[in-house]
mmCIF file of C-alpha atoms and ligand atoms in Angstrom:
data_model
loop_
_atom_site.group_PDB
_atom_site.id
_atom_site.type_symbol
_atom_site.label_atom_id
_atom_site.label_comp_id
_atom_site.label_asym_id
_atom_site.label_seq_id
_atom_site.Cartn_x
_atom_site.Cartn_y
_atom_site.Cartn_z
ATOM 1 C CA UNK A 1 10.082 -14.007 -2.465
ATOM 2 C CA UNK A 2 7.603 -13.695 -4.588
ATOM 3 C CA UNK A 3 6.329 -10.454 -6.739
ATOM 4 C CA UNK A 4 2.927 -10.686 -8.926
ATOM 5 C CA UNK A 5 0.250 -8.616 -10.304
ATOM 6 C CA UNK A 6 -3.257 -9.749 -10.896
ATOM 7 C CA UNK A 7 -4.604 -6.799 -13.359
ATOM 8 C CA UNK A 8 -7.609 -5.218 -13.175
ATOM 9 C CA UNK A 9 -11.386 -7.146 -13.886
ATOM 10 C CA UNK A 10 -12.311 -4.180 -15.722
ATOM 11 C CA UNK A 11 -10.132 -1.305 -17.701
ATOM 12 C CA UNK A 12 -10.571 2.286 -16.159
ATOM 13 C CA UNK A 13 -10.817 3.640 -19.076
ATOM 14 C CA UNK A 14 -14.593 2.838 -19.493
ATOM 15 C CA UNK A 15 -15.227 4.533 -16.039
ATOM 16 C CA UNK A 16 -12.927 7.293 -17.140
ATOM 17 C CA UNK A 17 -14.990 8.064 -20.016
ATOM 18 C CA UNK A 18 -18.343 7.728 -18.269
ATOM 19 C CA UNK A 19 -17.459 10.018 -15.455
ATOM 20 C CA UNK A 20 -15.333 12.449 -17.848
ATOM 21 C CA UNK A 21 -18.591 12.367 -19.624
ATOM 22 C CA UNK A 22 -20.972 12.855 -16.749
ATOM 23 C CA UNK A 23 -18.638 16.009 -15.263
ATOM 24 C CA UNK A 24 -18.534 18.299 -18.051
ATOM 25 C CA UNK A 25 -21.826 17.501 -18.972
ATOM 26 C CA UNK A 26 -23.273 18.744 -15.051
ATOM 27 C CA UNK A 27 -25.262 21.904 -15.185
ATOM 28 C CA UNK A 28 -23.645 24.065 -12.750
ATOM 29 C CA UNK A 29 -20.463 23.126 -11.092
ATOM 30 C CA UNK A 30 -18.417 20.870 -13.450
ATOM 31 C CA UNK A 31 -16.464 17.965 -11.876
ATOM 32 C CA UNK A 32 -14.031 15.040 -12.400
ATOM 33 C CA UNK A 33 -13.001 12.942 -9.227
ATOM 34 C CA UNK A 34 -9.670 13.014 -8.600
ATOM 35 C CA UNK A 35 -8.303 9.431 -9.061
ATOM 36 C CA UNK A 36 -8.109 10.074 -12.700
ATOM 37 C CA UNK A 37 -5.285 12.529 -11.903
ATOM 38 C CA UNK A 38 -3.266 9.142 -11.642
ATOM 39 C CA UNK A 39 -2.132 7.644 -15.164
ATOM 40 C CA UNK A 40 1.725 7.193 -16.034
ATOM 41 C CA UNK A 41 2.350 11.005 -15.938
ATOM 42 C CA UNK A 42 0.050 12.230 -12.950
ATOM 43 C CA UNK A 43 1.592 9.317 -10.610
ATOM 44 C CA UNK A 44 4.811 10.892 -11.682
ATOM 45 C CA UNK A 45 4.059 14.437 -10.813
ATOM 46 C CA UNK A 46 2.272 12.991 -6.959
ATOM 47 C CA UNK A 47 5.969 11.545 -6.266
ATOM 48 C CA UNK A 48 7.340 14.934 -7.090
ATOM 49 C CA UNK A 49 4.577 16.392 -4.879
ATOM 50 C CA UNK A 50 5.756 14.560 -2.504
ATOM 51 C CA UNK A 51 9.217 16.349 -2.239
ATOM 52 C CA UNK A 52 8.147 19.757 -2.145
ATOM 53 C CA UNK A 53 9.374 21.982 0.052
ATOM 54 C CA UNK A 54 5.672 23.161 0.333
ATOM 55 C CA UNK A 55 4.454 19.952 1.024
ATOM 56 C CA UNK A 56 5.104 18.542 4.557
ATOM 57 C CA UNK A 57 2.215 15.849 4.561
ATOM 58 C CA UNK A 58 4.589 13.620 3.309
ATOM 59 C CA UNK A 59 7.358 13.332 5.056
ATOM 60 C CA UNK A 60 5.434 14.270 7.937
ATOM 61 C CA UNK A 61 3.858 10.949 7.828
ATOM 62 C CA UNK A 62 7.010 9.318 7.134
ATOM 63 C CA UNK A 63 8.734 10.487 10.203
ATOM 64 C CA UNK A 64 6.161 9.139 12.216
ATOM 65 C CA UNK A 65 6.421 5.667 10.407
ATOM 66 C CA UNK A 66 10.213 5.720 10.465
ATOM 67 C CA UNK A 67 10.224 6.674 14.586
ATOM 68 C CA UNK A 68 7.280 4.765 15.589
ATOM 69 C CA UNK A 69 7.027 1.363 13.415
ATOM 70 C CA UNK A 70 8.497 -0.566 15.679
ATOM 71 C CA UNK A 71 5.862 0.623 18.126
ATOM 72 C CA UNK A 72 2.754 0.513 15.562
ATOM 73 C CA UNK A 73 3.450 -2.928 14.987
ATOM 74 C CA UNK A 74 4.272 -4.324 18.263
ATOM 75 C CA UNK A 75 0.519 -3.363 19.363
ATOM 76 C CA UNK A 76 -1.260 -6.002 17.011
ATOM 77 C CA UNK A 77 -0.857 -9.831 17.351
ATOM 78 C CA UNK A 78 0.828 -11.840 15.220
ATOM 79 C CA UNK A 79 0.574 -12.978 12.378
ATOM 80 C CA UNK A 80 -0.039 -9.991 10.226
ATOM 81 C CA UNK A 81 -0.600 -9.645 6.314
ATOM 82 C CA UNK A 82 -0.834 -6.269 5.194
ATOM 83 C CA UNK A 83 -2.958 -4.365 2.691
ATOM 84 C CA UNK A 84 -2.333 -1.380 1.387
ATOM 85 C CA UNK A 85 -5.063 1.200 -0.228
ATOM 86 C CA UNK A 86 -4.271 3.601 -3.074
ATOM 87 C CA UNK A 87 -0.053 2.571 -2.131
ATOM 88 C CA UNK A 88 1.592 5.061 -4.818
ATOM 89 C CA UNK A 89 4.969 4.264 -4.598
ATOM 90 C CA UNK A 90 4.511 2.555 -1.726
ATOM 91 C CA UNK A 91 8.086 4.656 -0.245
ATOM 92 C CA UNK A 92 6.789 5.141 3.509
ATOM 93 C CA UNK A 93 5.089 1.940 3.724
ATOM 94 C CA UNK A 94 9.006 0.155 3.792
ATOM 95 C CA UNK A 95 9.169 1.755 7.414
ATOM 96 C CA UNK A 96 6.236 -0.653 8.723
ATOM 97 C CA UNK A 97 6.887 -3.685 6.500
ATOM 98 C CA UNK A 98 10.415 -3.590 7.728
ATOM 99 C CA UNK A 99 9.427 -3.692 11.186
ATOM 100 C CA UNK A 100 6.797 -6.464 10.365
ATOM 101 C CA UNK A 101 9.041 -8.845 8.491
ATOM 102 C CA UNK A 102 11.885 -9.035 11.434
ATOM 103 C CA UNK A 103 9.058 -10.282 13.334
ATOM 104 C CA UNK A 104 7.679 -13.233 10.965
ATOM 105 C CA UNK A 105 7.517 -13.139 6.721
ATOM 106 C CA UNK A 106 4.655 -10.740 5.573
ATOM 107 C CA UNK A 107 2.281 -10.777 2.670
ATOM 108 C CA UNK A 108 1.826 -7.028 1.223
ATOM 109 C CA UNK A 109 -0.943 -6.721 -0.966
ATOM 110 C CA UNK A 110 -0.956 -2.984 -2.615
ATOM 111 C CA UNK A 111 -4.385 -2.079 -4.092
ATOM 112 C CA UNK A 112 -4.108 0.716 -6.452
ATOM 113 C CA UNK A 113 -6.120 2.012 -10.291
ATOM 114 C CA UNK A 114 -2.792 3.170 -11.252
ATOM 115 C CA UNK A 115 -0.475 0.414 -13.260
ATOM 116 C CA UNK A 116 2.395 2.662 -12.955
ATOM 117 C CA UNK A 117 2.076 3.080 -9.134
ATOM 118 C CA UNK A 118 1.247 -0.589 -8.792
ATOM 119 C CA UNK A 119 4.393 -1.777 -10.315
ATOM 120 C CA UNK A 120 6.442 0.609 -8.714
ATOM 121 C CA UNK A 121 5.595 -0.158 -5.385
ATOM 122 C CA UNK A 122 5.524 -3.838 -5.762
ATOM 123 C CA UNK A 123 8.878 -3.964 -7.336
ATOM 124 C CA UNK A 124 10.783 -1.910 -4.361
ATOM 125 C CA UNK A 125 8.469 -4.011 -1.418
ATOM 126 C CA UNK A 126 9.707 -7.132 -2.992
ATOM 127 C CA UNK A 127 13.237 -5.757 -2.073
ATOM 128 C CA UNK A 128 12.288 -6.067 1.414
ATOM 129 C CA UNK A 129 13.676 -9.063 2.659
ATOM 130 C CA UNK A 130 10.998 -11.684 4.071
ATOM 131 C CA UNK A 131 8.196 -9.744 2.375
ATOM 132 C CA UNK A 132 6.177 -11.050 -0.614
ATOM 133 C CA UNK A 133 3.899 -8.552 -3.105
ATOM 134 C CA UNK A 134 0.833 -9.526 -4.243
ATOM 135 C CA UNK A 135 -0.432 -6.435 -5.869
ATOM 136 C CA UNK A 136 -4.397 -5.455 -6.596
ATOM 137 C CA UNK A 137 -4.825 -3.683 -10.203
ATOM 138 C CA UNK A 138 -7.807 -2.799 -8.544
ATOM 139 C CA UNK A 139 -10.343 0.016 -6.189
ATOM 140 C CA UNK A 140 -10.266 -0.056 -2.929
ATOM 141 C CA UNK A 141 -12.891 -1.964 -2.117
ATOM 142 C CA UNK A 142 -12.500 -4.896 -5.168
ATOM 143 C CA UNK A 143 -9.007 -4.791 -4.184
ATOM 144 C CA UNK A 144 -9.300 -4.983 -0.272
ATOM 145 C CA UNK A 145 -12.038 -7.931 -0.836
ATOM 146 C CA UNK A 146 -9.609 -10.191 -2.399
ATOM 147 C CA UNK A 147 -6.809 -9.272 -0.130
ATOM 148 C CA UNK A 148 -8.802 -10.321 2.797
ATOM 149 C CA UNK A 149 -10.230 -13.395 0.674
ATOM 150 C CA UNK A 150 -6.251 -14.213 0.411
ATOM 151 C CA UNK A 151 -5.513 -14.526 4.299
ATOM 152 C CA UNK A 152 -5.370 -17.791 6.408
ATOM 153 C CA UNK A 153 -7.196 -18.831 9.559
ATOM 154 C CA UNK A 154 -5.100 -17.053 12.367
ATOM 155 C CA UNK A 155 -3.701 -14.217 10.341
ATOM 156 C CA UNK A 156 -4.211 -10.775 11.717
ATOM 157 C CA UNK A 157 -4.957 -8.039 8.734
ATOM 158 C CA UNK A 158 -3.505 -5.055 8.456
ATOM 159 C CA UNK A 159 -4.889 -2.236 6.545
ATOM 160 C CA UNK A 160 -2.600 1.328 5.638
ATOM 161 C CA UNK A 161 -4.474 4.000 4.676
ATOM 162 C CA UNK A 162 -1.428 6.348 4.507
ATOM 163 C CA UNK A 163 -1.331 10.024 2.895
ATOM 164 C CA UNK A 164 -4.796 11.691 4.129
ATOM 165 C CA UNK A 165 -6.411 9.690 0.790
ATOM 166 C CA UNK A 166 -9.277 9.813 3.491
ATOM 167 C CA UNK A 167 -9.214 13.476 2.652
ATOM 168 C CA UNK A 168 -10.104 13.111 -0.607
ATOM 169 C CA UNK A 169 -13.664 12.145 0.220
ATOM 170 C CA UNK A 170 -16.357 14.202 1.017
ATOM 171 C CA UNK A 171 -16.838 13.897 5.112
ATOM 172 C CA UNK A 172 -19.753 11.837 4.924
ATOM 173 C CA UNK A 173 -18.244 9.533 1.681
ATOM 174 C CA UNK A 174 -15.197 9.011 4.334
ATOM 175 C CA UNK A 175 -17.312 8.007 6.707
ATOM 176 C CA UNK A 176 -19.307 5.652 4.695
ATOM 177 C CA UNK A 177 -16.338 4.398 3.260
ATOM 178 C CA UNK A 178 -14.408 3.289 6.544
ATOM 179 C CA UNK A 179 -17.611 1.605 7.657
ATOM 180 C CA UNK A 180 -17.506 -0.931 4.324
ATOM 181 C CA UNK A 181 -13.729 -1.175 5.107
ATOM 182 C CA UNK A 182 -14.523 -2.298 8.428
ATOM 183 C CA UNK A 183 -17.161 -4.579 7.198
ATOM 184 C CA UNK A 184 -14.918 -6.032 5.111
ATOM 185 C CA UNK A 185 -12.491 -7.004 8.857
ATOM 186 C CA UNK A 186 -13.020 -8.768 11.534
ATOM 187 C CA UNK A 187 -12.871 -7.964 15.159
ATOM 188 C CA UNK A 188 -8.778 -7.200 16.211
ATOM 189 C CA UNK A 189 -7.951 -6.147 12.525
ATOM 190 C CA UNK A 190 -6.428 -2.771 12.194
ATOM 191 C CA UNK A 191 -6.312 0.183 9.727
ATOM 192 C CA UNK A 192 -3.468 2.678 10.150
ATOM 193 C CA UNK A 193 -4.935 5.850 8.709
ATOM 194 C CA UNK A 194 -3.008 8.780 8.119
ATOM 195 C CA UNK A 195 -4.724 12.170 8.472
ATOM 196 C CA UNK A 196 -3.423 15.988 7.791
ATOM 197 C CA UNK A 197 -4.354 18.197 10.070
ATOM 198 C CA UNK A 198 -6.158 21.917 9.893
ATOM 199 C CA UNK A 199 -3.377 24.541 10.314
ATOM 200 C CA UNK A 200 -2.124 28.083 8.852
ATOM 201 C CA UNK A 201 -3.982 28.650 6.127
ATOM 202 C CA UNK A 202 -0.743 30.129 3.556
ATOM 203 C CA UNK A 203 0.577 26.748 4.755
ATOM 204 C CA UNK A 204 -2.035 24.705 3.265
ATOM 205 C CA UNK A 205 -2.454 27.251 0.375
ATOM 206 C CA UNK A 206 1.074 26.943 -0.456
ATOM 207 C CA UNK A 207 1.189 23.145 -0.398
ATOM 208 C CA UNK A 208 -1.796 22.849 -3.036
ATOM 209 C CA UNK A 209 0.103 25.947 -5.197
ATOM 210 C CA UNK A 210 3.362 25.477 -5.016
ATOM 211 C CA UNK A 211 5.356 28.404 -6.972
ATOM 212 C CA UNK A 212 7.592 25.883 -8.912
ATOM 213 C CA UNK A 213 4.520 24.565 -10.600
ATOM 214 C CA UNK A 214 4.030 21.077 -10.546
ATOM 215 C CA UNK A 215 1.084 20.996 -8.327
ATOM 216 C CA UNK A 216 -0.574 23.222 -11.637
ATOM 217 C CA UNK A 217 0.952 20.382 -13.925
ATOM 218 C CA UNK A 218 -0.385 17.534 -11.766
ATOM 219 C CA UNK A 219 -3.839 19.665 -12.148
ATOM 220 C CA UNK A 220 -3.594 20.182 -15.688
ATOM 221 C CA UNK A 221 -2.427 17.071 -16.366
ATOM 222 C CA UNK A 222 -5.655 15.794 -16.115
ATOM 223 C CA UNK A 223 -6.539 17.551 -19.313
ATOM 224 C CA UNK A 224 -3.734 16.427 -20.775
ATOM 225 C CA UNK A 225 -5.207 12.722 -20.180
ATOM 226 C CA UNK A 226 -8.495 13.413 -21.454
ATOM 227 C CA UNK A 227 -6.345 14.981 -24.804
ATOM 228 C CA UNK A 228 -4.701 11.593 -24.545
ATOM 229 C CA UNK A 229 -7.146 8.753 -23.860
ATOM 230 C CA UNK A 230 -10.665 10.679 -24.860
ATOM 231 C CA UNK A 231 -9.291 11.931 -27.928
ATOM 232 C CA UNK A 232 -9.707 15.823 -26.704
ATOM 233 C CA UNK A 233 -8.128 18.795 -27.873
ATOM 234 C CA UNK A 234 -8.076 20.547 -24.534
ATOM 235 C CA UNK A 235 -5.213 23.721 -24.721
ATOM 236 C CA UNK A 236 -3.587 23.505 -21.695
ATOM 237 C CA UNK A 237 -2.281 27.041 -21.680
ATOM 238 C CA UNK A 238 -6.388 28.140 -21.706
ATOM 239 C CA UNK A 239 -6.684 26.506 -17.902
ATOM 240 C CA UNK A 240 -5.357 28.138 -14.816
ATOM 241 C CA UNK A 241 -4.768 25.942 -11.773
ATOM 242 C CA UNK A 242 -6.684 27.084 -8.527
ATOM 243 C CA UNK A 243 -6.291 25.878 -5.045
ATOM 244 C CA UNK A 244 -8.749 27.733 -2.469
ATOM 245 C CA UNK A 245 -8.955 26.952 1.397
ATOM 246 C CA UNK A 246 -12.959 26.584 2.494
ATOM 247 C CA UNK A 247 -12.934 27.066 5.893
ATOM 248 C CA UNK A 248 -16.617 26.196 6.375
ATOM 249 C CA UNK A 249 -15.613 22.827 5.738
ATOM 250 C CA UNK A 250 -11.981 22.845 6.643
ATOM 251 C CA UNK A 251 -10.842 21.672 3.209
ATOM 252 C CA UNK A 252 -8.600 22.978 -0.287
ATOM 253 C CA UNK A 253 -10.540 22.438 -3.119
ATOM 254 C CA UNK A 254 -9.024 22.003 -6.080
ATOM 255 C CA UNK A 255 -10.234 23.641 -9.619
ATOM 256 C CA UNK A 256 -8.871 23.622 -13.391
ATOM 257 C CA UNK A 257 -10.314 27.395 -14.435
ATOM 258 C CA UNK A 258 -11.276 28.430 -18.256
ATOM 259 C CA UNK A 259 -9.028 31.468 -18.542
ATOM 260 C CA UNK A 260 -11.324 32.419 -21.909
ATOM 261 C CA UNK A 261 -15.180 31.428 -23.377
ATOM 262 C CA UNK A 262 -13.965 28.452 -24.876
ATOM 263 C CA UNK A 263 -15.460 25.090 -26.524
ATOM 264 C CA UNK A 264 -13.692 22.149 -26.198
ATOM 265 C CA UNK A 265 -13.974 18.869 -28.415
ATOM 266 C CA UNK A 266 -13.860 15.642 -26.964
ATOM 267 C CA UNK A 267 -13.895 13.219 -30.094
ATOM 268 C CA UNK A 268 -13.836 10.052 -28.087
ATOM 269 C CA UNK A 269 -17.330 11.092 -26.458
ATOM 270 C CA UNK A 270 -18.888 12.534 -29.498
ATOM 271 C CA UNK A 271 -18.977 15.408 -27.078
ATOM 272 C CA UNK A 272 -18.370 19.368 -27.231
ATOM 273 C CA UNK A 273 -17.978 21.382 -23.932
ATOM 274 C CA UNK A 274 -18.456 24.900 -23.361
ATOM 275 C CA UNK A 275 -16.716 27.196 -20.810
ATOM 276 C CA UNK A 276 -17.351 30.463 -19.892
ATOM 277 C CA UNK A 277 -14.577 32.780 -19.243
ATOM 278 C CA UNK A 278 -13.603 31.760 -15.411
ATOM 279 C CA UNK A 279 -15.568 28.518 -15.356
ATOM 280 C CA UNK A 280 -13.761 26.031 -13.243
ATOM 281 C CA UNK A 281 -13.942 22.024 -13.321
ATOM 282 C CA UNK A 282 -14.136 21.321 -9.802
ATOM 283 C CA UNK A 283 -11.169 18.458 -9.175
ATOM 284 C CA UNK A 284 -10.402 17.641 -5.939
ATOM 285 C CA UNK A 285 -11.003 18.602 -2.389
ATOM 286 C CA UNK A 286 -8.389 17.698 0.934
ATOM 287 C CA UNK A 287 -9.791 17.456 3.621
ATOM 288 C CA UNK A 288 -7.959 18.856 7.049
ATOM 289 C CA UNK A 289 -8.915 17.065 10.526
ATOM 290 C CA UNK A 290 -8.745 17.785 13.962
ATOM 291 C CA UNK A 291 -7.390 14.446 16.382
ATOM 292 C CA UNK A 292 -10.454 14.356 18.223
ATOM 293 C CA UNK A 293 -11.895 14.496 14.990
ATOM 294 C CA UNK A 294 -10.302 11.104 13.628
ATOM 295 C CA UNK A 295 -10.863 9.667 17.306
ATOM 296 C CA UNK A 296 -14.377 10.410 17.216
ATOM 297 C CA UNK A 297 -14.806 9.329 13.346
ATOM 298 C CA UNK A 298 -13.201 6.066 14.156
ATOM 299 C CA UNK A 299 -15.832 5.198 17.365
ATOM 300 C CA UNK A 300 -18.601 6.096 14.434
ATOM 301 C CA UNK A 301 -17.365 3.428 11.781
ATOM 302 C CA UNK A 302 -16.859 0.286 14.207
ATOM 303 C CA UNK A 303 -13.416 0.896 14.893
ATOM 304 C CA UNK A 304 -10.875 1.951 18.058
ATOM 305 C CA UNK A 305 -8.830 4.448 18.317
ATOM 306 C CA UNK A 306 -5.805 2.008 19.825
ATOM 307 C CA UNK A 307 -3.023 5.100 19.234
ATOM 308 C CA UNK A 308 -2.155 8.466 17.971
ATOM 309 C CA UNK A 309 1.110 9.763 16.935
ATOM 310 C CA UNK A 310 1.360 13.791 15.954
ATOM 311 C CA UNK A 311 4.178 15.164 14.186
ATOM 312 C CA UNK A 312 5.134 18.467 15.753
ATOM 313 C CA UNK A 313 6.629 19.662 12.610
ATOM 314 C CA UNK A 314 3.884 19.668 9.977
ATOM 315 C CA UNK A 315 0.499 19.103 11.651
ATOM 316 C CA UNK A 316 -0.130 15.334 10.532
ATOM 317 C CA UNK A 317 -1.520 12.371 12.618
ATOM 318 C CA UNK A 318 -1.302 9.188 12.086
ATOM 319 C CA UNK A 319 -4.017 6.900 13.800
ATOM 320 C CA UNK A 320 -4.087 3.030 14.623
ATOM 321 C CA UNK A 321 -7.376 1.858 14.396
ATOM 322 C CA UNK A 322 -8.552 -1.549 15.653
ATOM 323 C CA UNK A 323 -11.518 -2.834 14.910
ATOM 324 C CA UNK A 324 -14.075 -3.662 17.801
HETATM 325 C C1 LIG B 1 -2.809 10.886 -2.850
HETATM 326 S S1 LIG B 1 -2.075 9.439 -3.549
HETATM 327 C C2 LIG B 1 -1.328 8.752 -2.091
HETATM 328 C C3 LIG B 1 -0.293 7.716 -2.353
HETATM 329 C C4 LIG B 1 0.384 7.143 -1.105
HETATM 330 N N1 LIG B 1 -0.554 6.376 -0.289
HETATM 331 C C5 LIG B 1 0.991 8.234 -0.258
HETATM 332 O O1 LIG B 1 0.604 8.363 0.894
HETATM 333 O O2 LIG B 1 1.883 8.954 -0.758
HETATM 334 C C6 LIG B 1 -3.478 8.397 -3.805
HETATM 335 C C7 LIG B 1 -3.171 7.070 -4.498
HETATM 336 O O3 LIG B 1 -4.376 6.295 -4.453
HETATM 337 C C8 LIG B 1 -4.644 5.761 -5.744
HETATM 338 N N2 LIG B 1 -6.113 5.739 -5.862
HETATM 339 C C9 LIG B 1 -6.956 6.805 -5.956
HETATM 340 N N3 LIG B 1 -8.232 6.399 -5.995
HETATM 341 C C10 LIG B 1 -8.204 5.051 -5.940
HETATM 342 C C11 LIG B 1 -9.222 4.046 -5.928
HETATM 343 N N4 LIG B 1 -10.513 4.370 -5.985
HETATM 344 N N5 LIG B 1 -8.851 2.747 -5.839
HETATM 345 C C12 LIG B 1 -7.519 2.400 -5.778
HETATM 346 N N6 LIG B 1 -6.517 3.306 -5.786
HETATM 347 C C13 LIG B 1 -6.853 4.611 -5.853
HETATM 348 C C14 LIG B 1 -3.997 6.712 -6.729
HETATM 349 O O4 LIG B 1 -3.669 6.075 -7.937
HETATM 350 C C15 LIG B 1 -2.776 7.216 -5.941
HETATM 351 O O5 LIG B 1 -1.621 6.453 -6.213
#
């Protein structure tokens, strides 16, 4: 057993600034991109996402992984090393390296910005008996590179792509994206992506605005980081979360909005912003998909689609992707 964790080749703080920087600074629609929502606190507040009532995508996609593992790994050859973008806690992941590791000992290499989520997830993986961590303090990409640099002549690699992250990204970023993952595999590799799917919109609504709050402190939190790490005196009480469904491109978008004409300092950027009264920052968008959708997105980006499996309960797919 082994557990490690090779940190990151540059801090994120630098990139936090310069994009914290860039997004107030836009004329028009303000913006920060939503994997700064992740430090110590905002990877706290995901996990309790993640047990919403509101929220099904989670253990939507961990039923499937619990009843279908077995199954999702028995269609790829073996040997198999996984690699894991954006992990979080890495909870639903268990599900496929346990039904990897009766089969032969597995290498699990989370990638993730996050520190907090990093160590998390490697120290309950390395509980998994036959499984060793390796963990990436690193993006996606940086992260994924030397995961793939790290397998042997034979070995099959897995990538999990679990969640809907892909939903994060714009349609064509997504796009773009899976086509340097797949760059970055060879032929017979696999990505298991995990997708939410369009339904009622008060569903949707409601998962993005819960009425206990913490989706509007995982929102707001990301004030509370620039307060933190930039030096800012943002008042949180002066922002109102906002989730809104755009149906033109099947997506909730995320915004923080200025509940008052306000100007905030931001010391550690030499920087003041100014908000008009109902001004948003513009934080994250989800997108929803259809399964033909992911099928057809897949064919686009040099991969397969090898298998689907739906959960009936909360709209979700999960989607085994071979690359051809
Ligand atoms: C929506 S959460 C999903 C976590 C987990 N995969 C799940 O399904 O519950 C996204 C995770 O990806 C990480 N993340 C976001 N952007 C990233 C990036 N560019 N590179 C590496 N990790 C990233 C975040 O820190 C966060 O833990």
């Amino acid at each position: 057993l082994r557990t490690e964790t090779l940190s990151a080749m540059a801090p994120v703080p630098a990139g936090f600034a310069a994009d914290v920087r860039d997004g107030l600074l836009r004329s028009g629609q303000k913006e920060i991109p939503s994997k700064y929502f992740y430090d110590e606190l905002g990877s706290a507040l995901f996990e309790a996402i993640t047990v919403l009532p509101e929220y099904g995508l989670t253990r939507a996609d961990e039923r499937i992984l619990r009843r279908h593992a077995v199954d999702i790994v028995s269609r790829l050859p073996a040997p198999v090393i996984v690699a894991e973008l954006g992990s979080g806690s890495g909870r639903k992941t268990r599900w496929v390296l346990e039904a990897l590791s009766r089969r032969h000992p597995v290498t699990y290499h989370p990638i993730e910005i996050s520190a907090t989520a990093l160590a998390r997830c490697a120290r309950e993986m390395s509980s998994i008996a036959s499984v060793s961590v390796v963990g990436f303090e690193r993006p996606y990409l940086d992260g994924l590179l030397a995961a793939a640099a790290r397998r042997v002549e034979g070995e099959v690699l897995l990538v999990l792509f679990l969640g809907s992250t892909i939903g994060n990204f714009d349609r064509h970023a997504g796009e773009h994206f899976l086509r340097q993952v797949r760059g970055m595999l060879r032929e017979g590799d696999a990505l298991l992506l995990g997708a939410d799917l369009v339904k009622s919109i008060p569903a949707m609504l409601a998962a993005y605005d819960d009425p206990t709050g913490v989706t509007a402190a995982f929102n707001l939190n990301l004030l509370g980081r620039i307060n933190r790490e930039l030096d800012a005196n943002f008042d949180l009480a002066l922002f109102q979360h906002v989730a809104r469904y755009n149906e033109v491109e099947q997506r909730i978008e995320m915004h923080l909005r200025s509940r008052v004409a306000q100007t905030v300092l931001v010391r550690g950027l030499e920087m003041v912003v100014h908000f008009e009264a109902g001004e948003t920052i513009w934080t994250e968008n989800s997108h929803k998909f259809t399964p033909m959708e992911i099928v057809s997105l897949a064919e686009r980006t040099g991969f397969r689609c090898d298998a689907q499996w739906l959960d009936q309960e909360w709209p979700f797919a999960q989607n085994l992707l071979v690359a051809r």
